[in-house]
Amino acid sequence: MNGSKHVVVCGAGVVGLSVAYFALRRGHRVTVVERGAAERDGCSFGNAGMIVPSHFIPLAAPGMVAKGLRCLMNPRSPFYIRPRLDAGLADWCWKFFRAANTGHVTRSAPLLRDLHLGSRKLFEELAALTANEFSLVRRGLLMLCATPRALEHEAHIAAQARALGVPAEVLTPAAAAALDPGARMAIAGAVHFPLDCHLTPARFVATLTRLARAGGAEFLWSREVTGWRHAGGKISAALTAEGEIGGDEFVLAGGAWSPALARDLGVRLPLQPGKGYSLTLEKPRVLPELCSILAEASVAVTPMDGALRVGGTMELSGFDATVRRERVGQITAAVARYFPELRAADFAATPVWHGFRPCAPDGLPFVGRFARWENLVAATGHAMMGLSLAPITGELVAEILSGEKPSIEIAALRPERFE
C-alpha cells in the first residue's frame, strides 16, 4: 500500500459507506461528506434489500429499446420515460440505444457475475462480524412467472446463468410452493436462484455507519459539495458552504447527484435519475419466506423482519418527486395477482416511498479513477443494483486508493468510457 491517505468520500449512501468502511480497513483516514442529514432517506433505505447474482444481464440489453418505445406513452408501465425536452435525457437515450445489443450483454455478464458474487461473499463476512444484525437471509430468490410465455423466457435466462456458473432451477408451481410455503402463489412456474439473498436495508446502512464510526471515520452531515479547489490535475479540497474539506483522495459516491458534483471538474457523467417506488406493509395477511420478482410486472417482493416490502418501476422523469398513483397502483395490483391472499386494498393506507437511482446508459456502474484527475475516484451509477454491489464497490475502490491492482478486472467500468 502507498501509505495511509486522507480519503474524502462524497456521499453517505450504501456505496459511499462501503467505500468508507473498506478504506478504513486498509488504514486510511476517512471523512464522509453527505448533503443530507444523519436521519436521511434515499435509495439506500427504501429498496427491496436484494443481493442478486441472478442479475447478470445489464439494463441495456436487446429488446429494451423496443420495450421503452412501447412504454413511452403508458404511465402505468414498469419502465417509463416521461417525454420532455432535455438534452441530457436525449443523449442518455442515444447511448442506451447504442449499448443495448447482444455483444454488450455477452461482455458484461461475466463481469456482473463476478461483482455480485464478490459482494455476496463480503455480505457474509459482514454478517459474521456483526452477528447478522442486518438480517441477511440466504435462501435464494424466486422469479415468479404468471404465464407460460414468461416462464419460457426466464428458463432461457436460467440456462444462461448456469452457463456462467450461477445456479438456477426451473420449478413447477408445486415445487415453488414447497420451497416457499409462506404464501399461496398464482403462477405458471418459477425459477429459483439459490445464491441470491435479502436483508433489511436500513439495518445494513446502520451497521456500515456504526462500523465506520468505530474505525475512526468523521461524518459531516448536511454538507453539500458545491465545488472544488484544484490545480495541475489534482484536487486539494471539496468546497461547501461551511468551508473547505481537504484531503489526499476524493471519492465521488453521490448517487444520482454525482453528475452535478463532477460538472465543475469538466467531467460529464451520463447518469439519469431513475425513480422507483416501494411500500412496506407492516402486518401482511401472509408472508412469503423468500424474496421474489414478479416477472411480467417487474415488481420485487421481500419479507423484512415480519413486514413485507414491495417495489418497482423505473421512471426517467428527472428529479420529479411527484408520486404517480397510477404507477403505485400497478405495483400493488401485481402483488395481488401473484399472491391471491394479498389484496391491493391492503396497501391503501401504506406510505409510498420513492427514490432516485443513478442509471448509466449501458447498465454498468462507474468505478475507477478519472483519467484527467489523479486523485478522484468514481463509485456511482449502480442503478437498481446499488445495495447488491455496494460491498464489492467499496472493496475495489479501497484497493485503488491503496495503489493495489483491483481484485476484479473493471476496465469496462471506467468513468470516462463515454467520452
Coordinates of C-alpha atoms in Angstrom, one line a residue:
M1 CA 0.0 0.0 0.0
N2 CA 1.2 3.5 -0.8
G3 CA 0.9 4.7 2.8
S4 CA -2.1 6.0 4.7
K5 CA -4.1 8.7 3.0
H6 CA -6.9 11.1 3.9
V7 CA -9.8 9.9 1.8
V8 CA -12.9 12.2 1.4
V9 CA -16.0 10.3 0.4
C10 CA -18.7 12.4 -1.1
G11 CA -21.9 10.7 -0.4
A12 CA -23.1 8.6 2.6
G13 CA -25.4 6.2 0.7
V14 CA -24.7 2.5 0.9
V15 CA -22.0 2.7 -1.7
G16 CA -20.2 5.6 0.0
L17 CA -20.4 3.9 3.4
S18 CA -19.0 0.8 1.9
V19 CA -16.1 2.7 0.4
A20 CA -15.5 4.4 3.8
Y21 CA -15.5 1.0 5.7
F22 CA -13.1 -0.8 3.4
A23 CA -10.8 2.2 3.1
L24 CA -10.6 2.3 6.9
R25 CA -9.8 -1.4 6.9
R26 CA -6.7 -0.6 4.8
G27 CA -5.5 2.0 7.3
H28 CA -6.7 5.2 5.6
R29 CA -8.2 8.2 7.4
V30 CA -11.7 8.8 6.1
T31 CA -14.1 11.8 6.1
V32 CA -17.6 11.2 4.8
V33 CA -19.4 14.3 3.4
E34 CA -23.2 14.0 3.0
R35 CA -25.6 16.5 1.6
G36 CA -28.4 15.1 3.7
A37 CA -28.9 14.9 7.5
A38 CA -27.9 11.9 9.6
E39 CA -31.6 10.9 9.7
R40 CA -31.9 10.9 5.9
D41 CA -33.8 9.0 3.3
G42 CA -32.8 7.7 -0.1
C43 CA -32.3 4.6 -2.3
S44 CA -30.2 3.0 0.4
F45 CA -33.2 2.8 2.7
G46 CA -36.3 2.1 0.7
N47 CA -35.0 -0.5 -1.8
A48 CA -36.0 -4.2 -2.0
G49 CA -33.0 -5.3 0.0
M50 CA -31.9 -7.9 -2.5
I51 CA -28.4 -9.3 -3.2
V52 CA -28.7 -10.7 -6.8
P53 CA -26.1 -12.8 -8.5
S54 CA -29.1 -13.6 -10.8
H55 CA -28.9 -10.1 -12.2
F56 CA -26.0 -10.6 -14.7
I57 CA -27.9 -9.0 -17.6
P58 CA -27.4 -5.2 -17.8
L59 CA -30.4 -2.9 -18.2
A60 CA -29.1 -2.1 -21.7
A61 CA -30.0 -5.3 -23.4
P62 CA -31.6 -6.4 -26.7
G63 CA -35.3 -5.8 -26.6
M64 CA -35.2 -3.0 -24.0
V65 CA -35.2 -0.2 -26.7
A66 CA -38.4 -1.6 -28.2
K67 CA -39.9 -2.1 -24.7
G68 CA -39.0 1.5 -23.9
L69 CA -40.7 2.8 -27.0
R70 CA -43.8 0.7 -26.3
C71 CA -43.9 2.1 -22.8
L72 CA -43.2 5.7 -23.8
M73 CA -46.9 6.8 -23.7
N74 CA -48.0 4.4 -20.9
P75 CA -47.5 5.9 -17.5
R76 CA -48.5 2.6 -15.9
S77 CA -45.7 0.6 -17.4
P78 CA -42.8 -0.8 -15.3
F79 CA -40.3 1.2 -17.5
Y80 CA -41.4 4.7 -18.3
I81 CA -39.7 7.7 -19.9
R82 CA -41.6 10.9 -19.4
P83 CA -41.4 12.8 -22.7
R84 CA -39.7 16.2 -22.2
L85 CA -37.2 18.5 -23.9
D86 CA -34.0 17.6 -22.2
A87 CA -30.6 17.4 -23.9
G88 CA -29.2 15.2 -21.2
L89 CA -32.0 12.7 -21.5
A90 CA -31.7 12.7 -25.3
D91 CA -28.0 12.0 -25.0
W92 CA -28.6 9.2 -22.4
C93 CA -31.3 7.6 -24.6
W94 CA -28.9 7.6 -27.6
K95 CA -26.1 6.0 -25.6
F96 CA -28.6 3.5 -24.2
F97 CA -29.7 2.6 -27.8
R98 CA -26.1 2.0 -28.9
A99 CA -25.3 -0.2 -25.8
A100 CA -28.5 -2.4 -26.0
N101 CA -27.1 -5.2 -28.0
T102 CA -26.1 -8.8 -27.7
G103 CA -22.4 -8.1 -27.7
H104 CA -22.7 -5.8 -24.7
V105 CA -24.6 -8.4 -22.7
T106 CA -22.1 -11.1 -23.6
R107 CA -19.2 -8.9 -22.5
S108 CA -20.9 -7.6 -19.3
A109 CA -22.5 -10.8 -17.9
P110 CA -19.2 -12.4 -16.6
L111 CA -18.2 -9.1 -15.0
L112 CA -21.6 -8.6 -13.3
R113 CA -21.5 -12.2 -12.1
D114 CA -18.1 -11.6 -10.6
L115 CA -19.1 -8.4 -8.9
H116 CA -22.3 -9.8 -7.4
L117 CA -20.6 -13.0 -6.2
G118 CA -17.7 -11.0 -4.7
S119 CA -20.2 -8.7 -3.0
R120 CA -22.2 -11.7 -1.7
K121 CA -19.0 -13.1 0.0
L122 CA -18.4 -9.7 1.7
F123 CA -22.0 -9.5 2.9
E124 CA -21.5 -12.9 4.5
E125 CA -18.3 -11.7 6.2
L126 CA -20.1 -8.6 7.5
A127 CA -22.9 -10.8 8.8
A128 CA -20.5 -13.0 10.6
L129 CA -18.7 -10.0 12.0
T130 CA -21.9 -8.3 13.4
A131 CA -23.9 -11.4 14.5
N132 CA -26.1 -10.7 11.4
E133 CA -27.6 -7.5 12.8
F134 CA -28.9 -6.6 9.4
S135 CA -30.9 -9.8 8.9
L136 CA -29.2 -11.4 6.0
V137 CA -31.3 -14.3 4.7
R138 CA -29.6 -16.8 2.3
R139 CA -32.4 -18.8 0.8
G140 CA -32.4 -17.6 -2.7
L141 CA -34.8 -15.7 -4.9
L142 CA -37.9 -16.8 -6.9
M143 CA -38.5 -15.4 -10.3
L144 CA -42.3 -15.9 -10.4
C145 CA -44.0 -16.2 -13.8
A146 CA -47.7 -15.9 -14.2
T147 CA -47.7 -17.1 -17.8
P148 CA -46.0 -20.0 -19.7
R149 CA -44.5 -17.4 -22.1
A150 CA -42.8 -15.6 -19.3
L151 CA -41.6 -18.9 -17.8
E152 CA -40.1 -19.9 -21.1
H153 CA -38.2 -16.6 -21.2
E154 CA -37.0 -16.9 -17.7
A155 CA -36.0 -20.6 -18.3
H156 CA -33.7 -19.3 -21.1
I157 CA -32.1 -16.8 -18.7
A158 CA -31.7 -19.7 -16.2
A159 CA -29.8 -21.6 -18.8
Q160 CA -27.5 -18.6 -19.4
A161 CA -27.0 -18.3 -15.6
R162 CA -25.9 -22.0 -15.3
A163 CA -23.5 -21.5 -18.2
L164 CA -21.9 -18.7 -16.2
G165 CA -21.7 -20.9 -13.1
V166 CA -24.7 -19.2 -11.3
P167 CA -27.1 -22.0 -10.1
A168 CA -30.7 -21.7 -11.3
E169 CA -33.5 -24.2 -11.3
V170 CA -36.8 -24.1 -13.2
L171 CA -39.7 -25.0 -10.9
T172 CA -43.3 -26.2 -11.3
P173 CA -45.9 -24.3 -9.3
A174 CA -45.9 -27.2 -6.8
A175 CA -42.1 -27.2 -6.4
A176 CA -42.2 -23.4 -5.9
A177 CA -44.9 -23.8 -3.2
A178 CA -42.9 -26.5 -1.5
L179 CA -39.8 -24.2 -1.4
D180 CA -41.8 -21.2 -0.1
P181 CA -45.0 -22.3 1.7
G182 CA -45.5 -19.0 3.4
A183 CA -48.0 -17.7 0.9
R184 CA -50.0 -19.2 -1.9
M185 CA -48.8 -18.2 -5.4
A186 CA -50.9 -18.0 -8.6
I187 CA -48.1 -18.8 -11.1
A188 CA -47.3 -20.9 -14.1
G189 CA -43.9 -21.7 -12.7
A190 CA -40.8 -20.1 -11.3
V191 CA -37.0 -20.0 -11.4
H192 CA -35.1 -20.4 -8.2
F193 CA -31.7 -18.7 -7.9
P194 CA -30.3 -20.2 -4.7
L195 CA -27.3 -17.8 -4.3
D196 CA -29.5 -14.7 -4.1
C197 CA -30.1 -13.2 -0.7
H198 CA -32.1 -10.5 1.0
L199 CA -31.6 -8.2 4.1
T200 CA -33.1 -5.2 5.8
P201 CA -31.5 -2.2 4.0
A202 CA -31.9 0.4 6.8
R203 CA -30.2 -2.0 9.2
F204 CA -27.4 -2.6 6.8
V205 CA -26.8 1.2 6.4
A206 CA -26.8 1.5 10.2
T207 CA -24.3 -1.3 10.5
L208 CA -21.9 0.3 8.0
T209 CA -22.3 3.6 9.7
R210 CA -21.5 2.1 13.1
L211 CA -18.5 0.2 11.8
A212 CA -17.2 3.3 10.0
R213 CA -17.5 5.4 13.2
A214 CA -15.8 2.7 15.2
G215 CA -13.0 2.7 12.7
G216 CA -12.5 6.4 13.2
A217 CA -14.4 7.9 10.2
E218 CA -15.5 11.5 10.5
F219 CA -19.1 12.3 9.3
L220 CA -20.0 15.7 8.1
W221 CA -23.8 15.8 7.7
S222 CA -25.9 18.4 5.8
R223 CA -22.8 19.5 3.9
E224 CA -23.4 19.8 0.2
V225 CA -20.3 19.8 -2.0
T226 CA -20.6 22.9 -4.3
G227 CA -17.2 22.9 -6.0
W228 CA -13.6 22.0 -5.8
R229 CA -10.2 23.5 -5.2
H230 CA -7.7 22.0 -7.7
A231 CA -4.6 22.7 -9.7
G232 CA -2.5 20.8 -12.2
G233 CA -4.9 17.9 -12.5
K234 CA -5.1 17.3 -8.7
I235 CA -7.9 18.2 -6.3
S236 CA -6.9 19.6 -2.9
A237 CA -10.3 20.3 -1.3
A238 CA -14.0 19.9 -1.7
L239 CA -15.9 23.2 -1.2
T240 CA -19.0 23.5 0.9
A241 CA -21.0 26.5 2.3
E242 CA -19.4 25.6 5.7
G243 CA -15.9 25.7 4.4
E244 CA -13.3 23.6 2.6
I245 CA -12.6 19.9 3.2
G246 CA -9.1 19.0 2.3
G247 CA -7.8 15.5 1.5
D248 CA -5.4 13.3 -0.4
E249 CA -8.0 11.3 -2.3
F250 CA -11.7 12.1 -3.2
V251 CA -14.4 9.6 -4.0
L252 CA -17.4 10.5 -6.0
A253 CA -20.3 8.5 -4.4
G254 CA -23.2 10.9 -4.7
G255 CA -25.6 8.5 -6.5
A256 CA -28.0 10.3 -8.9
W257 CA -26.5 13.7 -7.8
S258 CA -22.9 12.6 -8.9
P259 CA -23.1 14.4 -12.3
A260 CA -23.6 17.8 -10.6
L261 CA -20.6 17.1 -8.4
A262 CA -18.4 16.2 -11.4
R263 CA -19.5 19.0 -13.7
D264 CA -17.3 21.7 -12.1
L265 CA -14.3 19.4 -12.9
G266 CA -15.1 19.3 -16.6
V267 CA -16.3 15.7 -16.3
R268 CA -19.6 14.5 -17.8
L269 CA -21.2 11.5 -16.2
P270 CA -24.2 10.5 -18.3
L271 CA -26.4 9.5 -15.4
Q272 CA -30.2 9.8 -15.3
P273 CA -32.2 9.6 -12.0
G274 CA -34.4 6.5 -12.3
K275 CA -37.3 6.9 -9.9
G276 CA -38.6 3.8 -8.1
Y277 CA -41.4 3.3 -5.6
S278 CA -41.8 0.9 -2.6
L279 CA -44.4 0.3 0.0
T280 CA -43.8 -1.6 3.3
L281 CA -46.8 -3.5 4.7
E282 CA -46.1 -3.9 8.4
K283 CA -48.6 -6.6 9.2
P284 CA -49.3 -8.6 5.9
R285 CA -52.1 -11.2 5.8
V286 CA -49.5 -13.7 4.7
L287 CA -45.7 -13.5 4.5
P288 CA -43.6 -15.3 1.9
E289 CA -40.3 -16.7 3.2
L290 CA -38.2 -16.0 0.1
C291 CA -37.8 -12.8 -1.8
S292 CA -39.2 -12.8 -5.3
I293 CA -39.5 -10.8 -8.5
L294 CA -42.9 -10.9 -10.4
A295 CA -41.5 -11.4 -13.9
E296 CA -44.2 -9.9 -16.1
A297 CA -44.7 -6.9 -13.8
S298 CA -41.0 -6.3 -12.8
V299 CA -42.1 -5.9 -9.2
A300 CA -39.9 -7.0 -6.2
V301 CA -41.4 -8.6 -3.1
T302 CA -39.2 -9.0 0.0
P303 CA -40.0 -10.2 3.6
M304 CA -38.3 -7.9 6.1
D305 CA -38.4 -8.7 9.8
G306 CA -42.1 -9.7 9.7
A307 CA -43.1 -6.9 7.3
L308 CA -43.5 -7.2 3.5
R309 CA -41.9 -4.7 1.1
V310 CA -43.0 -4.4 -2.5
G311 CA -41.4 -2.1 -5.0
G312 CA -40.6 -1.5 -8.6
T313 CA -40.8 0.8 -11.7
M314 CA -38.1 2.6 -13.5
E315 CA -39.3 6.1 -14.3
L316 CA -37.0 8.5 -16.1
S317 CA -38.6 11.8 -15.2
G318 CA -35.7 13.8 -13.8
F319 CA -35.8 14.7 -10.1
D320 CA -39.5 15.0 -10.2
A321 CA -40.7 13.9 -6.7
T322 CA -44.3 13.6 -7.8
V323 CA -45.8 10.3 -6.6
R324 CA -47.7 8.9 -9.6
R325 CA -50.6 6.9 -8.1
E326 CA -51.2 5.0 -11.3
R327 CA -47.7 3.6 -11.1
V328 CA -48.0 2.7 -7.5
G329 CA -51.3 1.0 -8.3
Q330 CA -49.5 -1.1 -10.9
I331 CA -47.2 -2.4 -8.2
T332 CA -49.9 -3.3 -5.7
A333 CA -52.2 -4.8 -8.3
A334 CA -49.4 -7.1 -9.5
V335 CA -48.7 -8.3 -6.0
A336 CA -52.4 -9.3 -5.6
R337 CA -52.3 -11.2 -8.9
Y338 CA -49.3 -13.3 -7.9
F339 CA -50.2 -13.7 -4.2
P340 CA -54.0 -14.0 -4.2
E341 CA -54.2 -14.0 -0.4
L342 CA -53.0 -10.4 -0.5
R343 CA -55.1 -7.5 -1.8
A344 CA -54.3 -4.3 -3.5
A345 CA -56.5 -2.6 -0.9
D346 CA -54.2 -3.9 1.9
F347 CA -51.7 -1.2 0.8
A348 CA -54.2 1.7 0.7
A349 CA -53.0 3.3 3.9
T350 CA -49.4 2.4 3.5
P351 CA -46.9 5.3 2.9
V352 CA -45.3 5.4 -0.5
W353 CA -41.6 5.7 -0.6
H354 CA -39.7 6.9 -3.7
G355 CA -36.1 7.2 -4.5
F356 CA -33.8 8.2 -7.4
R357 CA -31.4 5.5 -8.7
P358 CA -28.3 6.6 -10.6
C359 CA -28.7 5.0 -14.0
A360 CA -25.9 4.8 -16.5
P361 CA -26.9 4.3 -20.2
D362 CA -25.1 0.9 -20.6
G363 CA -26.4 -0.5 -17.3
L364 CA -23.0 -0.7 -15.7
P365 CA -21.7 1.4 -12.8
F366 CA -18.8 3.9 -12.9
V367 CA -16.0 2.6 -10.8
G368 CA -12.4 3.7 -11.1
R369 CA -10.0 6.7 -11.4
F370 CA -10.8 9.6 -13.7
A371 CA -8.1 10.0 -16.3
R372 CA -7.8 13.7 -16.0
W373 CA -7.8 13.9 -12.2
E374 CA -5.1 11.9 -10.5
N375 CA -6.9 11.7 -7.1
L376 CA -10.5 11.4 -8.0
V377 CA -12.3 8.0 -8.0
A378 CA -15.8 7.2 -9.2
A379 CA -18.2 4.9 -7.2
T380 CA -21.6 5.6 -8.7
G381 CA -24.1 4.7 -11.3
H382 CA -25.3 1.4 -9.9
A383 CA -29.0 1.9 -10.8
M384 CA -31.1 -0.9 -9.2
M385 CA -28.0 -2.8 -8.0
G386 CA -26.6 -0.3 -5.6
L387 CA -27.2 -2.4 -2.5
S388 CA -26.2 -5.6 -4.1
L389 CA -22.9 -4.2 -5.4
A390 CA -22.1 -1.8 -2.5
P391 CA -19.6 -4.0 -0.6
I392 CA -17.6 -5.1 -3.7
T393 CA -17.5 -1.5 -4.9
G394 CA -16.2 -0.4 -1.5
E395 CA -13.5 -3.1 -1.7
L396 CA -12.5 -2.3 -5.2
V397 CA -12.2 1.4 -4.5
A398 CA -10.2 0.8 -1.4
E399 CA -7.8 -1.3 -3.4
I400 CA -7.5 1.5 -6.0
L401 CA -6.9 4.1 -3.2
S402 CA -4.2 1.9 -1.8
G403 CA -2.3 1.6 -5.0
E404 CA -3.3 -2.1 -5.5
K405 CA -4.5 -3.8 -8.6
P406 CA -8.2 -4.3 -8.4
S407 CA -9.1 -7.9 -7.5
I408 CA -11.7 -7.9 -10.4
E409 CA -10.9 -6.5 -13.8
I410 CA -13.0 -3.4 -14.0
A411 CA -11.7 -1.6 -17.2
A412 CA -15.3 -1.8 -18.5
L413 CA -16.5 0.4 -15.6
R414 CA -14.1 3.3 -16.2
P415 CA -15.9 6.6 -15.5
E416 CA -14.9 8.2 -18.8
R417 CA -15.9 5.4 -21.1
F418 CA -18.5 7.5 -22.9
E419 CA -16.1 10.3 -23.8

